[in-house]
mmCIF file of C-alpha atoms in Angstrom:
data_model
loop_
_atom_site.group_PDB
_atom_site.id
_atom_site.type_symbol
_atom_site.label_atom_id
_atom_site.label_comp_id
_atom_site.label_asym_id
_atom_site.label_seq_id
_atom_site.Cartn_x
_atom_site.Cartn_y
_atom_site.Cartn_z
ATOM 1 C CA MET A 255 15.880 -2.200 -6.929
ATOM 2 C CA LYS A 256 13.194 -0.712 -9.161
ATOM 3 C CA ILE A 257 12.371 2.992 -9.033
ATOM 4 C CA ILE A 258 8.618 3.598 -8.764
ATOM 5 C CA SER A 259 8.861 7.360 -8.259
ATOM 6 C CA GLN A 260 11.272 10.076 -7.176
ATOM 7 C CA ASN A 261 10.321 13.618 -6.182
ATOM 8 C CA THR A 262 12.243 16.559 -4.765
ATOM 9 C CA ALA A 263 10.976 17.852 -1.423
ATOM 10 C CA PHE A 264 12.623 20.344 0.980
ATOM 11 C CA GLY A 265 15.906 19.939 -0.871
ATOM 12 C CA GLY A 266 15.871 16.176 -0.425
ATOM 13 C CA MET A 267 14.458 13.223 -2.354
ATOM 14 C CA GLN A 268 11.258 11.311 -1.655
ATOM 15 C CA GLY A 269 11.439 8.000 -3.439
ATOM 16 C CA VAL A 270 9.335 4.867 -3.735
ATOM 17 C CA PHE A 271 11.097 1.655 -4.693
ATOM 18 C CA ALA A 272 10.331 -2.027 -5.246
ATOM 19 C CA HIS A 273 12.512 -5.100 -5.008
ATOM 20 C CA ASP A 274 12.265 -8.879 -4.955
ATOM 21 C CA SER A 275 12.204 -10.089 -1.364
ATOM 22 C CA ASP A 276 13.692 -13.413 -0.358
ATOM 23 C CA ALA A 277 12.037 -13.208 3.062
ATOM 24 C CA CYS A 278 8.514 -12.532 1.764
ATOM 25 C CA LYS A 279 8.834 -14.502 -1.486
ATOM 26 C CA GLY A 280 7.672 -11.711 -3.761
ATOM 27 C CA GLU A 281 7.970 -8.055 -4.673
ATOM 28 C CA MET A 282 7.968 -5.582 -1.791
ATOM 29 C CA THR A 283 7.560 -1.810 -1.994
ATOM 30 C CA PHE A 284 9.000 0.793 0.380
ATOM 31 C CA ALA A 285 9.482 4.564 0.560
ATOM 32 C CA VAL A 286 12.640 6.500 1.483
ATOM 33 C CA PHE A 287 13.116 10.184 2.165
ATOM 34 C CA VAL A 288 16.754 11.226 1.787
ATOM 35 C CA PRO A 289 17.582 14.669 3.253
ATOM 36 C CA PRO A 290 19.902 17.085 1.441
ATOM 37 C CA GLN A 291 22.715 16.507 3.966
ATOM 38 C CA ALA A 292 23.128 12.953 2.652
ATOM 39 C CA ILE A 293 24.855 14.380 -0.421
ATOM 40 C CA GLN A 294 27.879 15.143 1.765
ATOM 41 C CA GLU A 295 27.840 12.454 4.458
ATOM 42 C CA PRO A 296 26.018 9.364 5.782
ATOM 43 C CA ARG A 297 22.982 10.312 7.840
ATOM 44 C CA PRO A 298 21.015 8.629 10.665
ATOM 45 C CA VAL A 299 18.077 6.482 9.603
ATOM 46 C CA LEU A 300 14.621 6.381 11.160
ATOM 47 C CA TRP A 301 12.320 3.437 10.369
ATOM 48 C CA TYR A 302 8.566 4.135 10.359
ATOM 49 C CA LEU A 303 6.217 1.143 10.620
ATOM 50 C CA SER A 304 2.609 1.705 9.585
ATOM 51 C CA GLY A 305 -0.607 0.285 11.011
ATOM 52 C CA LEU A 306 -3.330 -2.105 9.937
ATOM 53 C CA THR A 307 -4.635 -1.711 6.341
ATOM 54 C CA CYS A 308 -1.811 0.712 5.491
ATOM 55 C CA THR A 309 1.018 0.632 2.960
ATOM 56 C CA HIS A 310 4.142 2.799 2.731
ATOM 57 C CA ALA A 311 1.954 5.495 1.175
ATOM 58 C CA ASN A 312 -0.161 6.475 4.186
ATOM 59 C CA VAL A 313 2.565 8.164 6.188
ATOM 60 C CA MET A 314 4.360 9.336 3.048
ATOM 61 C CA GLU A 315 1.273 11.260 1.932
ATOM 62 C CA LYS A 316 -0.250 12.252 5.298
ATOM 63 C CA GLY A 317 2.524 12.103 7.896
ATOM 64 C CA GLU A 318 4.060 15.535 7.217
ATOM 65 C CA TYR A 319 7.596 14.471 8.127
ATOM 66 C CA ARG A 320 9.720 15.779 5.243
ATOM 67 C CA ARG A 321 10.218 19.402 6.277
ATOM 68 C CA LEU A 322 11.679 18.587 9.689
ATOM 69 C CA ALA A 323 13.463 15.440 8.492
ATOM 70 C CA ALA A 324 15.277 17.633 5.965
ATOM 71 C CA GLU A 325 16.144 20.157 8.675
ATOM 72 C CA LEU A 326 17.436 17.463 11.045
ATOM 73 C CA GLY A 327 19.149 15.441 8.338
ATOM 74 C CA LEU A 328 17.209 12.236 8.993
ATOM 75 C CA ILE A 329 16.683 9.492 6.427
ATOM 76 C CA ILE A 330 13.132 8.129 6.822
ATOM 77 C CA VAL A 331 12.357 4.602 5.588
ATOM 78 C CA CYS A 332 8.713 3.512 5.350
ATOM 79 C CA PRO A 333 8.233 -0.199 4.573
ATOM 80 C CA ASP A 334 4.975 -1.880 3.589
ATOM 81 C CA THR A 335 2.951 -3.654 6.281
ATOM 82 C CA SER A 336 2.798 -7.095 4.659
ATOM 83 C CA PRO A 337 3.709 -9.099 1.579
ATOM 84 C CA ARG A 338 1.571 -8.472 -1.497
ATOM 85 C CA GLY A 339 0.667 -10.253 -4.709
ATOM 86 C CA ASN A 340 -2.005 -12.530 -6.097
ATOM 87 C CA ASP A 341 -0.395 -15.663 -4.669
ATOM 88 C CA VAL A 342 -0.021 -14.317 -1.123
ATOM 89 C CA PRO A 343 -2.516 -15.791 1.400
ATOM 90 C CA ASP A 344 -5.163 -13.374 2.593
ATOM 91 C CA GLU A 345 -8.540 -13.087 4.296
ATOM 92 C CA LEU A 346 -10.490 -10.804 2.014
ATOM 93 C CA THR A 347 -13.254 -9.973 4.504
ATOM 94 C CA ASN A 348 -10.953 -9.559 7.533
ATOM 95 C CA TRP A 349 -8.913 -6.345 7.643
ATOM 96 C CA GLN A 350 -7.106 -7.557 10.769
ATOM 97 C CA MET A 351 -5.454 -10.480 9.022
ATOM 98 C CA GLY A 352 -3.416 -11.074 5.875
ATOM 99 C CA LYS A 353 -2.470 -8.333 3.449
ATOM 100 C CA GLY A 354 -2.027 -5.053 5.257
ATOM 101 C CA ALA A 355 -1.853 -6.896 8.592
ATOM 102 C CA GLY A 356 1.553 -8.559 8.827
ATOM 103 C CA PHE A 357 2.063 -7.574 12.503
ATOM 104 C CA TYR A 358 5.853 -7.456 11.942
ATOM 105 C CA LEU A 359 6.330 -11.085 12.958
ATOM 106 C CA ASP A 360 7.658 -14.247 11.314
ATOM 107 C CA ALA A 361 4.668 -16.556 10.826
ATOM 108 C CA THR A 362 5.134 -20.239 11.581
ATOM 109 C CA GLU A 363 1.719 -21.630 10.592
ATOM 110 C CA LYS A 364 0.364 -22.590 7.176
ATOM 111 C CA PRO A 365 -0.523 -20.976 4.838
ATOM 112 C CA TRP A 366 1.045 -17.814 6.271
ATOM 113 C CA ALA A 367 4.600 -18.961 6.940
ATOM 114 C CA GLU A 368 5.626 -19.010 3.277
ATOM 115 C CA ASN A 369 5.282 -15.242 2.816
ATOM 116 C CA TYR A 370 4.616 -13.540 6.137
ATOM 117 C CA GLN A 371 8.182 -13.142 7.382
ATOM 118 C CA MET A 372 7.916 -9.468 8.190
ATOM 119 C CA TYR A 373 10.203 -9.487 11.229
ATOM 120 C CA THR A 374 13.062 -10.894 9.161
ATOM 121 C CA TYR A 375 12.233 -8.500 6.326
ATOM 122 C CA ILE A 376 12.258 -5.408 8.579
ATOM 123 C CA THR A 377 15.263 -6.345 10.704
ATOM 124 C CA GLU A 378 17.535 -8.040 8.158
ATOM 125 C CA GLU A 379 16.646 -7.892 4.480
ATOM 126 C CA LEU A 380 15.459 -4.302 4.069
ATOM 127 C CA PRO A 381 18.242 -2.763 6.212
ATOM 128 C CA ALA A 382 20.836 -4.588 4.116
ATOM 129 C CA LEU A 383 19.289 -3.192 0.931
ATOM 130 C CA VAL A 384 18.926 0.349 2.291
ATOM 131 C CA SER A 385 22.505 0.458 3.563
ATOM 132 C CA GLU A 386 23.708 -0.697 0.163
ATOM 133 C CA GLN A 387 21.691 1.808 -1.868
ATOM 134 C CA PHE A 388 21.626 4.960 0.293
ATOM 135 C CA ARG A 389 24.128 7.001 2.280
ATOM 136 C CA VAL A 390 23.026 5.724 5.693
ATOM 137 C CA ASP A 391 24.881 5.724 9.003
ATOM 138 C CA MET A 392 23.718 2.313 10.263
ATOM 139 C CA GLY A 393 25.354 3.034 13.612
ATOM 140 C CA ARG A 394 22.598 5.599 14.251
ATOM 141 C CA GLN A 395 19.194 3.974 13.829
ATOM 142 C CA GLY A 396 15.836 4.777 15.395
ATOM 143 C CA ILE A 397 12.427 3.185 14.936
ATOM 144 C CA PHE A 398 8.844 4.359 15.396
ATOM 145 C CA GLY A 399 5.373 3.528 14.181
ATOM 146 C CA HIS A 400 1.609 3.776 14.515
ATOM 147 C CA SER A 401 -0.836 1.274 16.017
ATOM 148 C CA MET A 402 0.225 -2.144 14.652
ATOM 149 C CA GLY A 403 3.410 -0.373 13.576
ATOM 150 C CA GLY A 404 3.887 0.998 17.075
ATOM 151 C CA HIS A 405 3.676 -2.583 18.300
ATOM 152 C CA GLY A 406 6.265 -3.537 15.691
ATOM 153 C CA ALA A 407 8.611 -0.672 16.570
ATOM 154 C CA MET A 408 8.503 -1.359 20.307
ATOM 155 C CA THR A 409 8.998 -5.114 20.028
ATOM 156 C CA ILE A 410 11.804 -4.748 17.492
ATOM 157 C CA ALA A 411 13.556 -2.178 19.693
ATOM 158 C CA LEU A 412 13.215 -4.365 22.786
ATOM 159 C CA LYS A 413 14.668 -7.333 20.901
ATOM 160 C CA ASN A 414 17.477 -5.299 19.298
ATOM 161 C CA PRO A 415 18.629 -2.734 21.893
ATOM 162 C CA ASP A 416 22.175 -2.712 20.555
ATOM 163 C CA ARG A 417 21.013 -1.698 17.080
ATOM 164 C CA PHE A 418 18.494 1.053 17.831
ATOM 165 C CA LYS A 419 19.245 4.203 19.784
ATOM 166 C CA SER A 420 15.657 5.483 19.958
ATOM 167 C CA CYS A 421 12.062 4.256 19.796
ATOM 168 C CA SER A 422 8.682 5.967 19.884
ATOM 169 C CA ALA A 423 5.094 5.152 18.965
ATOM 170 C CA PHE A 424 1.759 6.692 18.095
ATOM 171 C CA ALA A 425 -1.140 4.762 19.694
ATOM 172 C CA PRO A 426 0.698 1.402 19.792
ATOM 173 C CA ILE A 427 -0.850 -2.007 20.465
ATOM 174 C CA VAL A 428 1.254 -2.635 23.574
ATOM 175 C CA GLU A 429 -0.109 -6.086 24.460
ATOM 176 C CA PRO A 430 -1.289 -7.717 21.205
ATOM 177 C CA SER A 431 -1.593 -11.156 22.790
ATOM 178 C CA THR A 432 -4.697 -9.976 24.684
ATOM 179 C CA ALA A 433 -6.031 -7.192 22.420
ATOM 180 C CA ASP A 434 -9.281 -7.849 20.591
ATOM 181 C CA TRP A 435 -7.984 -6.974 17.134
ATOM 182 C CA SER A 436 -4.652 -8.796 17.321
ATOM 183 C CA GLU A 437 -5.130 -11.930 19.444
ATOM 184 C CA PRO A 438 -6.910 -13.864 16.630
ATOM 185 C CA ALA A 439 -4.179 -12.881 14.150
ATOM 186 C CA LEU A 440 -1.365 -14.038 16.446
ATOM 187 C CA GLU A 441 -3.030 -17.422 16.812
ATOM 188 C CA LYS A 442 -3.351 -17.839 13.049
ATOM 189 C CA TYR A 443 0.212 -16.704 12.358
ATOM 190 C CA LEU A 444 1.966 -18.396 15.301
ATOM 191 C CA GLY A 445 -0.270 -21.244 16.457
ATOM 192 C CA ALA A 446 -2.226 -21.908 19.639
ATOM 193 C CA ASP A 447 0.749 -21.983 22.018
ATOM 194 C CA LYS A 448 0.691 -18.490 23.522
ATOM 195 C CA ALA A 449 4.261 -18.862 24.763
ATOM 196 C CA ALA A 450 5.345 -18.311 21.146
ATOM 197 C CA TRP A 451 3.471 -15.015 21.064
ATOM 198 C CA ARG A 452 5.503 -13.400 23.839
ATOM 199 C CA GLN A 453 8.412 -12.493 21.560
ATOM 200 C CA TYR A 454 6.021 -10.190 19.634
ATOM 201 C CA ASP A 455 4.357 -8.577 22.657
ATOM 202 C CA ALA A 456 5.978 -5.475 24.216
ATOM 203 C CA CYS A 457 4.514 -6.011 27.683
ATOM 204 C CA ALA A 458 5.504 -9.693 27.694
ATOM 205 C CA LEU A 459 9.017 -8.908 26.463
ATOM 206 C CA VAL A 460 9.564 -6.462 29.339
ATOM 207 C CA LYS A 461 8.208 -8.983 31.849
ATOM 208 C CA ASP A 462 10.563 -11.588 30.378
ATOM 209 C CA GLY A 463 13.575 -9.323 30.875
ATOM 210 C CA ALA A 464 13.957 -7.385 27.603
ATOM 211 C CA ARG A 465 15.191 -3.832 28.066
ATOM 212 C CA PHE A 466 15.425 -0.594 26.089
ATOM 213 C CA PRO A 467 16.521 2.778 27.495
ATOM 214 C CA GLU A 468 13.331 4.775 26.938
ATOM 215 C CA PHE A 469 10.141 5.138 24.940
ATOM 216 C CA LEU A 470 7.931 8.034 23.867
ATOM 217 C CA ILE A 471 4.243 7.150 23.382
ATOM 218 C CA ASP A 472 1.545 9.560 22.235
ATOM 219 C CA GLN A 473 -2.079 8.445 22.534
ATOM 220 C CA GLY A 474 -5.358 10.186 21.739
ATOM 221 C CA LYS A 475 -8.070 9.948 24.379
ATOM 222 C CA ALA A 476 -10.771 10.014 21.683
ATOM 223 C CA ASP A 477 -9.250 6.976 19.940
ATOM 224 C CA GLY A 478 -12.001 4.431 19.326
ATOM 225 C CA PHE A 479 -9.542 1.561 19.772
ATOM 226 C CA LEU A 480 -8.113 2.783 23.069
ATOM 227 C CA GLU A 481 -9.983 0.630 25.592
ATOM 228 C CA THR A 482 -9.873 -2.777 23.905
ATOM 229 C CA GLY A 483 -6.976 -2.620 21.452
ATOM 230 C CA LEU A 484 -4.278 -0.177 22.547
ATOM 231 C CA ARG A 485 -4.314 0.202 26.374
ATOM 232 C CA PRO A 486 -0.990 2.031 26.880
ATOM 233 C CA TRP A 487 -1.455 1.864 30.651
ATOM 234 C CA LEU A 488 -0.544 -1.838 30.427
ATOM 235 C CA PHE A 489 2.932 -0.923 29.194
ATOM 236 C CA GLU A 490 3.179 1.788 31.825
ATOM 237 C CA GLU A 491 2.509 -0.885 34.443
ATOM 238 C CA ALA A 492 4.949 -3.343 32.831
ATOM 239 C CA VAL A 493 7.915 -0.946 33.012
ATOM 240 C CA LYS A 494 7.359 -0.025 36.670
ATOM 241 C CA GLY A 495 10.308 -1.177 38.736
ATOM 242 C CA THR A 496 12.577 -1.444 35.673
ATOM 243 C CA ASP A 497 15.191 0.971 34.334
ATOM 244 C CA ILE A 498 13.094 1.591 31.196
ATOM 245 C CA GLY A 499 12.123 5.244 30.795
ATOM 246 C CA LEU A 500 8.620 6.007 29.515
ATOM 247 C CA THR A 501 7.102 9.303 28.418
ATOM 248 C CA LEU A 502 3.378 8.601 27.931
ATOM 249 C CA ARG A 503 1.318 11.550 26.744
ATOM 250 C CA MET A 504 -2.491 11.284 26.621
ATOM 251 C CA HIS A 505 -4.168 13.899 24.417
ATOM 252 C CA GLU A 506 -7.739 15.126 24.741
ATOM 253 C CA ARG A 507 -9.942 14.996 21.598
ATOM 254 C CA TYR A 508 -7.371 13.252 19.362
ATOM 255 C CA ASP A 509 -8.355 10.041 17.568
ATOM 256 C CA HIS A 510 -6.488 7.259 15.728
ATOM 257 C CA SER A 511 -6.103 9.056 12.398
ATOM 258 C CA TYR A 512 -3.242 10.730 10.573
ATOM 259 C CA TYR A 513 -4.601 14.066 11.763
ATOM 260 C CA PHE A 514 -3.364 12.891 15.179
ATOM 261 C CA ILE A 515 -0.077 11.494 13.853
ATOM 262 C CA SER A 516 0.791 14.572 11.802
ATOM 263 C CA THR A 517 0.088 16.830 14.801
ATOM 264 C CA PHE A 518 2.805 15.173 16.891
ATOM 265 C CA MET A 519 5.161 14.051 14.116
ATOM 266 C CA ASP A 520 7.580 16.923 14.760
ATOM 267 C CA ASP A 521 7.829 15.979 18.438
ATOM 268 C CA HIS A 522 8.779 12.439 17.512
ATOM 269 C CA LEU A 523 11.332 13.481 14.906
ATOM 270 C CA ARG A 524 12.996 15.826 17.407
ATOM 271 C CA TRP A 525 12.962 13.043 20.042
ATOM 272 C CA HIS A 526 14.798 10.745 17.659
ATOM 273 C CA GLY A 527 17.061 13.496 16.358
ATOM 274 C CA GLU A 528 18.322 14.255 19.862
ATOM 275 C CA ARG A 529 19.125 10.600 20.500
ATOM 276 C CA LEU A 530 20.612 9.847 17.093
ATOM 277 C CA GLY A 531 22.941 12.837 17.225
#
């Protein structure tokens, strides 16, 4: 593991690190905030998955999570959103595909399958590295994210309910198999058979029997992607009649930006803190 940077913040350490990834066949970068309590004992870990076009840096620089994470004693891990490098396939004129748009899935189609194994990276490779390098209580894990990362957090939680104790999302893509900005990407990554897409679609997973105790979703009503890309009411409909709890909060005047995310970041950290103990 290569140290890119380390800075002291609120008595803890904000670091950025790089390592060679077997899953993504190249160097991957991620950020970790370690609270001061981790000096004495292993602490719960909260995984934050970013949205389209983002890297680890967006939430690290704009998310305003360190003060409360230090108070609550939460380790925050912020992975990248896709593999990187000159040899990694990309669509240079399409921000919804390729670098910055890994959709937290394991691609099966050429040329994407060689590098775009983000589900395996997030659920297996990076947790193994983090647990080895930091004082983490892997028995207390939560996951959250924004937009594409909200999609990733919700699908990963639904597929791994025994691992994660909490899940929340800011403006998630709840049904990517029918959303205008994700349906073309799923076809390129996974092929034309839409049955293969269901494992990476929160609404489809619930309809197919996947369960998770409860979700918190915050959504801005002034979000330009709300009507055709995000549509949280579809997930609200999907969980009706199930034992899945959902707190869906719709906020007047808030958009899709980190001004929105930073406003409600404390609420999400406290939500996870209560459930992680």
